[in-house]
Amino acid sequence: MGWNMRREHLRPEQRSHYVITDGGDQPNVVPSAARVWYYFREQDFKGIARNFEIGNTMAGAAAAMTDTKVSRRILGTAAPRHFNRPMAEAAYENIRLVGLPNWTKDEQAFARLVQKNVGAEKQEGLATKLDKLEPPLPEPKSGGSDDIGDVSWVVPTITIVYPSNIPELPGHNWSNAIAMATPIAHKGVVAGAKVVAMTTLDLLTRPKLRRAAKDYFAEVQTKNQKYQPVLSASDKPPIEINREIMARFKPELSKYFYDPSRYPTYLDQLGITFPTLGEAPATTAGTD
């Protein structure tokens, strides 16, 4: 209730996101125990710490108000990501040297058909031109949550994006897994691996690049903001959360593990001829 009241009066970027996972024993009955799972999300360390403390204060106040007890457990944390500009610029030069894969007509036709079948706004197939290296947004509004963010505050870090999937798909969706079994993904990951290898060699053989990366890390990234870890020595990874789900589904999943000793490609193991260019059946979409 406290968070809902705050959500009504805060700016969108100050609001936290939460998911209730367990409400108690029976509906319409005050449970003996209940739990709630919160995600405290913000753009910087200060904002994250502020939301985290507000949540803990509210939980304690609610417990005092209801004459109950409350405990908390941190399930995970991800620091805001800050990547290294000199390393990114060096990697981009290698991206330009490697270039995009040479897509076949069949691969392009397959990609465009997938885009069509999922109703993508753009149905132009696979990328044929490299994106430009753009500077960070002056005022970012959102970003991904990933523990690579924590790494980036300990040592100069970058990530690269390589063309192993079909553009314009919805994300976090089954359609985003289609390309993983096709030559599209193989070509893309090979291109990405080349860039990683070339950039690694640059860091090993170019002292000026290493100095520039360290200078950026010390004089720009961490000059006024140091790493603020949330986890303590007593926090343990919640490895038990998915134990029951894995026990149920892993035996079935194992039937589809790729066996390179028997099949030249995963598509051969699945009995699929690439490219599959059939139209998807017509469906009627509904809303939740």
mmCIF file of C-alpha atoms in Angstrom:
data_model
loop_
_atom_site.group_PDB
_atom_site.id
_atom_site.type_symbol
_atom_site.label_atom_id
_atom_site.label_comp_id
_atom_site.label_asym_id
_atom_site.label_seq_id
_atom_site.Cartn_x
_atom_site.Cartn_y
_atom_site.Cartn_z
ATOM 1 C CA MET A 1 0.000 0.000 0.000
ATOM 2 C CA GLY A 2 2.831 2.361 0.821
ATOM 3 C CA TRP A 3 4.521 1.793 -2.525
ATOM 4 C CA ASN A 4 1.246 2.167 -4.399
ATOM 5 C CA MET A 5 0.647 5.550 -2.761
ATOM 6 C CA ARG A 6 4.173 6.635 -3.701
ATOM 7 C CA ARG A 7 3.706 5.420 -7.263
ATOM 8 C CA GLU A 8 0.729 7.757 -7.650
ATOM 9 C CA HIS A 9 2.763 10.825 -6.705
ATOM 10 C CA LEU A 10 6.274 10.161 -8.046
ATOM 11 C CA ARG A 11 7.627 10.859 -11.500
ATOM 12 C CA PRO A 12 7.739 7.716 -13.704
ATOM 13 C CA GLU A 13 11.527 7.419 -13.492
ATOM 14 C CA GLN A 14 11.369 7.377 -9.677
ATOM 15 C CA ARG A 15 8.878 4.542 -9.436
ATOM 16 C CA SER A 16 9.935 1.046 -8.470
ATOM 17 C CA HIS A 17 8.658 -2.132 -10.089
ATOM 18 C CA TYR A 18 7.406 -5.007 -8.008
ATOM 19 C CA VAL A 19 5.981 -8.492 -8.446
ATOM 20 C CA ILE A 20 3.928 -10.337 -5.824
ATOM 21 C CA THR A 21 4.905 -14.003 -5.758
ATOM 22 C CA ASP A 22 3.018 -15.470 -2.805
ATOM 23 C CA GLY A 23 0.002 -14.026 -1.007
ATOM 24 C CA GLY A 24 -0.660 -16.601 1.705
ATOM 25 C CA ASP A 25 -2.552 -19.800 2.354
ATOM 26 C CA GLN A 26 -6.146 -19.126 1.243
ATOM 27 C CA PRO A 27 -8.000 -16.216 -0.374
ATOM 28 C CA ASN A 28 -10.229 -14.113 1.882
ATOM 29 C CA VAL A 29 -8.387 -15.392 4.962
ATOM 30 C CA VAL A 30 -5.662 -13.481 6.808
ATOM 31 C CA PRO A 31 -2.610 -15.727 6.279
ATOM 32 C CA SER A 32 -0.190 -16.711 9.012
ATOM 33 C CA ALA A 33 2.663 -15.804 6.672
ATOM 34 C CA ALA A 34 2.959 -13.946 3.381
ATOM 35 C CA ARG A 35 5.791 -12.760 1.211
ATOM 36 C CA VAL A 36 6.335 -10.250 -1.551
ATOM 37 C CA TRP A 37 9.152 -9.936 -4.106
ATOM 38 C CA TYR A 38 10.227 -6.388 -4.975
ATOM 39 C CA TYR A 39 12.505 -5.099 -7.713
ATOM 40 C CA PHE A 40 14.007 -1.754 -6.734
ATOM 41 C CA ARG A 41 15.169 -0.131 -9.962
ATOM 42 C CA GLU A 42 16.797 3.232 -10.587
ATOM 43 C CA GLN A 43 19.376 4.879 -12.847
ATOM 44 C CA ASP A 44 22.177 5.321 -10.302
ATOM 45 C CA PHE A 45 23.547 3.943 -7.040
ATOM 46 C CA LYS A 46 22.016 6.741 -4.971
ATOM 47 C CA GLY A 47 18.541 6.141 -6.356
ATOM 48 C CA ILE A 48 18.766 2.392 -5.840
ATOM 49 C CA ALA A 49 19.893 2.803 -2.237
ATOM 50 C CA ARG A 50 17.118 5.326 -1.583
ATOM 51 C CA ASN A 51 14.387 3.019 -2.885
ATOM 52 C CA PHE A 52 15.847 0.030 -1.041
ATOM 53 C CA GLU A 53 15.852 1.909 2.258
ATOM 54 C CA ILE A 54 12.304 3.215 1.731
ATOM 55 C CA GLY A 55 11.125 -0.355 1.096
ATOM 56 C CA ASN A 56 12.773 -1.624 4.264
ATOM 57 C CA THR A 57 11.318 1.259 6.294
ATOM 58 C CA MET A 58 7.833 0.566 5.001
ATOM 59 C CA ALA A 59 8.138 -3.151 5.707
ATOM 60 C CA GLY A 60 9.259 -2.458 9.265
ATOM 61 C CA ALA A 61 6.486 0.070 9.782
ATOM 62 C CA ALA A 62 3.861 -2.320 8.443
ATOM 63 C CA ALA A 63 5.091 -5.037 10.777
ATOM 64 C CA ALA A 64 4.918 -2.682 13.747
ATOM 65 C CA MET A 65 1.448 -1.539 12.702
ATOM 66 C CA THR A 66 0.130 -5.111 12.533
ATOM 67 C CA ASP A 67 2.032 -6.532 15.518
ATOM 68 C CA THR A 68 3.860 -8.982 13.251
ATOM 69 C CA LYS A 69 7.456 -9.730 12.318
ATOM 70 C CA VAL A 70 9.218 -9.117 9.026
ATOM 71 C CA SER A 71 12.477 -10.411 7.570
ATOM 72 C CA ARG A 72 14.123 -9.785 4.212
ATOM 73 C CA ARG A 73 16.441 -11.585 1.856
ATOM 74 C CA ILE A 74 18.329 -10.162 -1.106
ATOM 75 C CA LEU A 75 17.911 -12.485 -4.085
ATOM 76 C CA GLY A 76 20.089 -10.601 -6.515
ATOM 77 C CA THR A 77 21.551 -7.261 -7.468
ATOM 78 C CA ALA A 78 22.732 -5.523 -10.606
ATOM 79 C CA ALA A 79 24.660 -2.263 -10.590
ATOM 80 C CA PRO A 80 24.070 0.420 -13.229
ATOM 81 C CA ARG A 81 26.248 -0.339 -16.230
ATOM 82 C CA HIS A 82 29.052 2.026 -17.210
ATOM 83 C CA PHE A 83 31.245 0.836 -20.072
ATOM 84 C CA ASN A 84 34.685 2.003 -21.161
ATOM 85 C CA ARG A 85 34.795 4.486 -24.020
ATOM 86 C CA PRO A 86 38.376 3.878 -25.339
ATOM 87 C CA MET A 87 37.784 0.122 -25.377
ATOM 88 C CA ALA A 88 34.432 0.592 -27.117
ATOM 89 C CA GLU A 89 36.029 2.758 -29.802
ATOM 90 C CA ALA A 90 38.760 0.155 -30.360
ATOM 91 C CA ALA A 91 36.161 -2.607 -30.606
ATOM 92 C CA TYR A 92 34.134 -0.597 -33.107
ATOM 93 C CA GLU A 93 37.147 -0.263 -35.394
ATOM 94 C CA ASN A 94 37.410 -4.048 -35.353
ATOM 95 C CA ILE A 95 33.678 -4.329 -36.040
ATOM 96 C CA ARG A 96 34.240 -2.213 -39.139
ATOM 97 C CA LEU A 97 37.112 -4.467 -40.218
ATOM 98 C CA VAL A 98 35.138 -7.691 -39.714
ATOM 99 C CA GLY A 99 31.920 -6.297 -41.168
ATOM 100 C CA LEU A 100 28.542 -7.958 -41.298
ATOM 101 C CA PRO A 101 28.166 -11.571 -42.483
ATOM 102 C CA ASN A 102 27.356 -12.220 -46.122
ATOM 103 C CA TRP A 103 23.732 -13.295 -45.889
ATOM 104 C CA THR A 104 22.331 -15.610 -48.551
ATOM 105 C CA LYS A 105 19.051 -14.991 -50.370
ATOM 106 C CA ASP A 106 17.514 -17.875 -48.433
ATOM 107 C CA GLU A 107 18.602 -16.406 -45.092
ATOM 108 C CA GLN A 108 17.171 -13.007 -45.996
ATOM 109 C CA ALA A 109 13.914 -14.562 -47.208
ATOM 110 C CA PHE A 110 13.633 -16.566 -43.995
ATOM 111 C CA ALA A 111 14.273 -13.481 -41.831
ATOM 112 C CA ARG A 112 11.699 -11.379 -43.685
ATOM 113 C CA LEU A 113 9.097 -14.131 -43.390
ATOM 114 C CA VAL A 114 9.656 -14.438 -39.638
ATOM 115 C CA GLN A 115 9.279 -10.669 -39.328
ATOM 116 C CA LYS A 116 6.067 -10.832 -41.347
ATOM 117 C CA ASN A 117 4.622 -13.695 -39.328
ATOM 118 C CA VAL A 118 5.188 -11.904 -36.003
ATOM 119 C CA GLY A 119 3.814 -8.620 -37.375
ATOM 120 C CA ALA A 120 7.070 -6.670 -37.148
ATOM 121 C CA GLU A 121 6.835 -2.986 -38.026
ATOM 122 C CA LYS A 122 9.858 -3.297 -40.325
ATOM 123 C CA GLN A 123 10.220 -6.370 -42.526
ATOM 124 C CA GLU A 124 13.589 -5.656 -44.122
ATOM 125 C CA GLY A 125 15.330 -8.886 -43.186
ATOM 126 C CA LEU A 126 18.852 -9.077 -41.820
ATOM 127 C CA ALA A 127 21.056 -6.008 -41.432
ATOM 128 C CA THR A 128 23.282 -5.128 -44.373
ATOM 129 C CA LYS A 129 24.754 -1.893 -42.959
ATOM 130 C CA LEU A 130 26.619 -1.397 -39.715
ATOM 131 C CA ASP A 131 25.149 0.898 -37.087
ATOM 132 C CA LYS A 132 27.210 3.919 -36.129
ATOM 133 C CA LEU A 133 28.967 4.103 -32.784
ATOM 134 C CA GLU A 134 26.755 6.498 -30.858
ATOM 135 C CA PRO A 135 27.666 8.344 -27.623
ATOM 136 C CA PRO A 136 25.648 7.614 -24.476
ATOM 137 C CA LEU A 137 22.359 9.447 -24.098
ATOM 138 C CA PRO A 138 22.712 12.682 -22.075
ATOM 139 C CA GLU A 139 19.823 11.598 -19.844
ATOM 140 C CA PRO A 140 19.107 7.869 -20.140
ATOM 141 C CA LYS A 141 15.554 6.898 -19.232
ATOM 142 C CA SER A 142 15.997 3.178 -18.746
ATOM 143 C CA GLY A 143 18.459 0.344 -19.125
ATOM 144 C CA GLY A 144 18.918 -3.362 -18.761
ATOM 145 C CA SER A 145 19.614 -5.064 -15.436
ATOM 146 C CA ASP A 146 22.607 -7.374 -15.615
ATOM 147 C CA ASP A 147 25.460 -8.276 -13.288
ATOM 148 C CA ILE A 148 27.921 -7.168 -15.977
ATOM 149 C CA GLY A 149 27.166 -3.758 -14.450
ATOM 150 C CA ASP A 150 28.920 -4.802 -11.242
ATOM 151 C CA VAL A 151 31.939 -5.986 -13.232
ATOM 152 C CA SER A 152 32.104 -2.668 -15.078
ATOM 153 C CA TRP A 153 32.724 -0.797 -11.799
ATOM 154 C CA VAL A 154 35.645 -3.033 -10.832
ATOM 155 C CA VAL A 155 37.587 -3.196 -14.099
ATOM 156 C CA PRO A 156 37.289 -1.418 -17.490
ATOM 157 C CA THR A 157 34.546 -3.310 -19.327
ATOM 158 C CA ILE A 158 32.661 -3.321 -22.618
ATOM 159 C CA THR A 159 30.103 -5.533 -24.292
ATOM 160 C CA ILE A 160 29.539 -6.050 -28.001
ATOM 161 C CA VAL A 161 26.350 -6.812 -29.902
ATOM 162 C CA TYR A 162 26.726 -9.211 -32.827
ATOM 163 C CA PRO A 163 24.176 -10.066 -35.560
ATOM 164 C CA SER A 164 23.098 -13.548 -34.504
ATOM 165 C CA ASN A 165 19.366 -12.912 -34.489
ATOM 166 C CA ILE A 166 16.609 -11.530 -36.696
ATOM 167 C CA PRO A 167 15.953 -7.807 -36.109
ATOM 168 C CA GLU A 168 12.573 -6.293 -35.192
ATOM 169 C CA LEU A 169 11.354 -9.245 -33.099
ATOM 170 C CA PRO A 170 9.495 -8.576 -29.829
ATOM 171 C CA GLY A 171 12.178 -9.767 -27.392
ATOM 172 C CA HIS A 172 11.706 -12.208 -24.494
ATOM 173 C CA ASN A 173 9.570 -14.231 -26.890
ATOM 174 C CA TRP A 174 9.734 -17.653 -28.545
ATOM 175 C CA SER A 175 10.259 -15.994 -31.935
ATOM 176 C CA ASN A 176 13.614 -14.668 -30.733
ATOM 177 C CA ALA A 177 14.858 -18.246 -30.355
ATOM 178 C CA ILE A 178 14.158 -19.292 -33.942
ATOM 179 C CA ALA A 179 17.420 -18.086 -35.450
ATOM 180 C CA MET A 180 19.558 -19.849 -32.833
ATOM 181 C CA ALA A 181 19.359 -23.152 -34.717
ATOM 182 C CA THR A 182 20.076 -21.617 -38.132
ATOM 183 C CA PRO A 183 23.174 -20.474 -40.062
ATOM 184 C CA ILE A 184 22.174 -16.904 -39.177
ATOM 185 C CA ALA A 185 23.227 -17.382 -35.567
ATOM 186 C CA HIS A 186 26.383 -19.291 -36.538
ATOM 187 C CA LYS A 187 27.539 -16.549 -38.898
ATOM 188 C CA GLY A 188 26.726 -13.851 -36.367
ATOM 189 C CA VAL A 189 28.526 -15.435 -33.447
ATOM 190 C CA VAL A 190 31.614 -16.083 -35.595
ATOM 191 C CA ALA A 191 31.687 -12.391 -36.539
ATOM 192 C CA GLY A 192 31.326 -11.432 -32.881
ATOM 193 C CA ALA A 193 34.067 -13.847 -31.818
ATOM 194 C CA LYS A 194 36.442 -12.298 -34.343
ATOM 195 C CA VAL A 195 35.814 -8.844 -32.901
ATOM 196 C CA VAL A 196 36.368 -10.080 -29.333
ATOM 197 C CA ALA A 197 39.628 -11.795 -30.335
ATOM 198 C CA MET A 198 40.922 -8.779 -32.269
ATOM 199 C CA THR A 199 40.067 -6.362 -29.448
ATOM 200 C CA THR A 200 41.743 -8.646 -26.914
ATOM 201 C CA LEU A 201 44.902 -8.651 -29.028
ATOM 202 C CA ASP A 202 44.721 -4.853 -29.241
ATOM 203 C CA LEU A 203 44.625 -4.612 -25.454
ATOM 204 C CA LEU A 204 47.573 -6.996 -25.140
ATOM 205 C CA THR A 205 49.747 -5.312 -27.759
ATOM 206 C CA ARG A 206 48.823 -1.599 -27.559
ATOM 207 C CA PRO A 207 50.052 0.041 -24.331
ATOM 208 C CA LYS A 208 48.430 3.369 -25.291
ATOM 209 C CA LEU A 209 45.016 1.716 -25.480
ATOM 210 C CA ARG A 210 45.469 0.132 -22.062
ATOM 211 C CA ARG A 211 46.497 3.473 -20.573
ATOM 212 C CA ALA A 212 43.540 5.221 -22.202
ATOM 213 C CA ALA A 213 41.146 2.595 -20.839
ATOM 214 C CA LYS A 214 42.593 2.896 -17.331
ATOM 215 C CA ASP A 215 42.590 6.703 -17.481
ATOM 216 C CA TYR A 216 38.915 6.757 -18.501
ATOM 217 C CA PHE A 217 38.063 4.328 -15.713
ATOM 218 C CA ALA A 218 39.926 6.391 -13.082
ATOM 219 C CA GLU A 219 39.373 9.957 -14.269
ATOM 220 C CA VAL A 220 35.880 9.786 -15.785
ATOM 221 C CA GLN A 221 33.874 6.788 -14.633
ATOM 222 C CA THR A 222 34.992 6.468 -11.011
ATOM 223 C CA LYS A 223 36.182 10.035 -10.392
ATOM 224 C CA ASN A 224 33.014 11.057 -8.569
ATOM 225 C CA GLN A 225 31.202 7.726 -8.253
ATOM 226 C CA LYS A 226 32.646 4.589 -6.671
ATOM 227 C CA TYR A 227 31.197 1.089 -6.763
ATOM 228 C CA GLN A 228 28.551 0.540 -4.087
ATOM 229 C CA PRO A 229 27.849 -3.188 -3.746
ATOM 230 C CA VAL A 230 24.537 -4.195 -2.219
ATOM 231 C CA LEU A 231 25.357 -7.819 -1.432
ATOM 232 C CA SER A 232 27.022 -8.663 1.874
ATOM 233 C CA ALA A 233 29.075 -11.676 2.894
ATOM 234 C CA SER A 234 25.960 -13.250 4.427
ATOM 235 C CA ASP A 235 23.825 -13.033 1.265
ATOM 236 C CA LYS A 236 23.608 -16.380 -0.523
ATOM 237 C CA PRO A 237 22.527 -17.083 -4.112
ATOM 238 C CA PRO A 238 18.915 -18.370 -4.263
ATOM 239 C CA ILE A 239 19.798 -21.552 -6.135
ATOM 240 C CA GLU A 240 16.775 -23.360 -4.724
ATOM 241 C CA ILE A 241 14.230 -21.137 -6.488
ATOM 242 C CA ASN A 242 14.257 -23.047 -9.784
ATOM 243 C CA ARG A 243 15.090 -26.470 -8.369
ATOM 244 C CA GLU A 244 11.544 -27.857 -8.670
ATOM 245 C CA ILE A 245 11.042 -26.419 -12.175
ATOM 246 C CA MET A 246 14.330 -27.898 -13.410
ATOM 247 C CA ALA A 247 13.523 -31.268 -11.880
ATOM 248 C CA ARG A 248 10.253 -31.290 -13.824
ATOM 249 C CA PHE A 249 11.472 -30.110 -17.200
ATOM 250 C CA LYS A 250 15.167 -31.039 -17.535
ATOM 251 C CA PRO A 251 14.481 -34.693 -18.469
ATOM 252 C CA GLU A 252 12.243 -33.513 -21.313
ATOM 253 C CA LEU A 253 14.699 -30.803 -22.371
ATOM 254 C CA SER A 254 17.569 -33.286 -22.463
ATOM 255 C CA LYS A 255 15.892 -35.078 -25.367
ATOM 256 C CA TYR A 256 16.644 -32.019 -27.486
ATOM 257 C CA PHE A 257 20.270 -31.442 -26.490
ATOM 258 C CA TYR A 258 22.431 -31.214 -29.607
ATOM 259 C CA ASP A 259 24.518 -34.326 -30.324
ATOM 260 C CA PRO A 260 27.395 -33.266 -32.645
ATOM 261 C CA SER A 261 28.676 -36.832 -32.832
ATOM 262 C CA ARG A 262 25.549 -37.887 -34.762
ATOM 263 C CA TYR A 263 24.404 -34.781 -36.629
ATOM 264 C CA PRO A 264 26.331 -32.129 -38.582
ATOM 265 C CA THR A 265 23.919 -29.393 -37.437
ATOM 266 C CA TYR A 266 21.131 -28.993 -34.908
ATOM 267 C CA LEU A 267 18.649 -28.525 -37.749
ATOM 268 C CA ASP A 268 19.574 -31.981 -39.046
ATOM 269 C CA GLN A 269 18.939 -33.415 -35.586
ATOM 270 C CA LEU A 270 15.503 -31.758 -35.507
ATOM 271 C CA GLY A 271 14.721 -32.993 -39.022
ATOM 272 C CA ILE A 272 14.220 -29.449 -40.327
ATOM 273 C CA THR A 273 15.245 -28.343 -43.806
ATOM 274 C CA PHE A 274 16.523 -24.768 -43.878
ATOM 275 C CA PRO A 275 15.146 -22.392 -44.920
ATOM 276 C CA THR A 276 11.561 -23.069 -43.941
ATOM 277 C CA LEU A 277 9.543 -20.537 -45.919
ATOM 278 C CA GLY A 278 5.960 -21.561 -45.230
ATOM 279 C CA GLU A 279 3.418 -18.977 -44.125
ATOM 280 C CA ALA A 280 2.273 -19.091 -40.518
ATOM 281 C CA PRO A 281 -1.409 -20.037 -40.025
ATOM 282 C CA ALA A 282 -3.811 -17.154 -39.512
ATOM 283 C CA THR A 283 -4.631 -16.453 -35.863
ATOM 284 C CA THR A 284 -6.860 -14.049 -33.998
ATOM 285 C CA ALA A 285 -4.987 -11.981 -31.425
ATOM 286 C CA GLY A 286 -6.569 -11.177 -28.093
ATOM 287 C CA THR A 287 -5.699 -8.879 -25.234
ATOM 288 C CA ASP A 288 -5.209 -9.589 -21.540
#
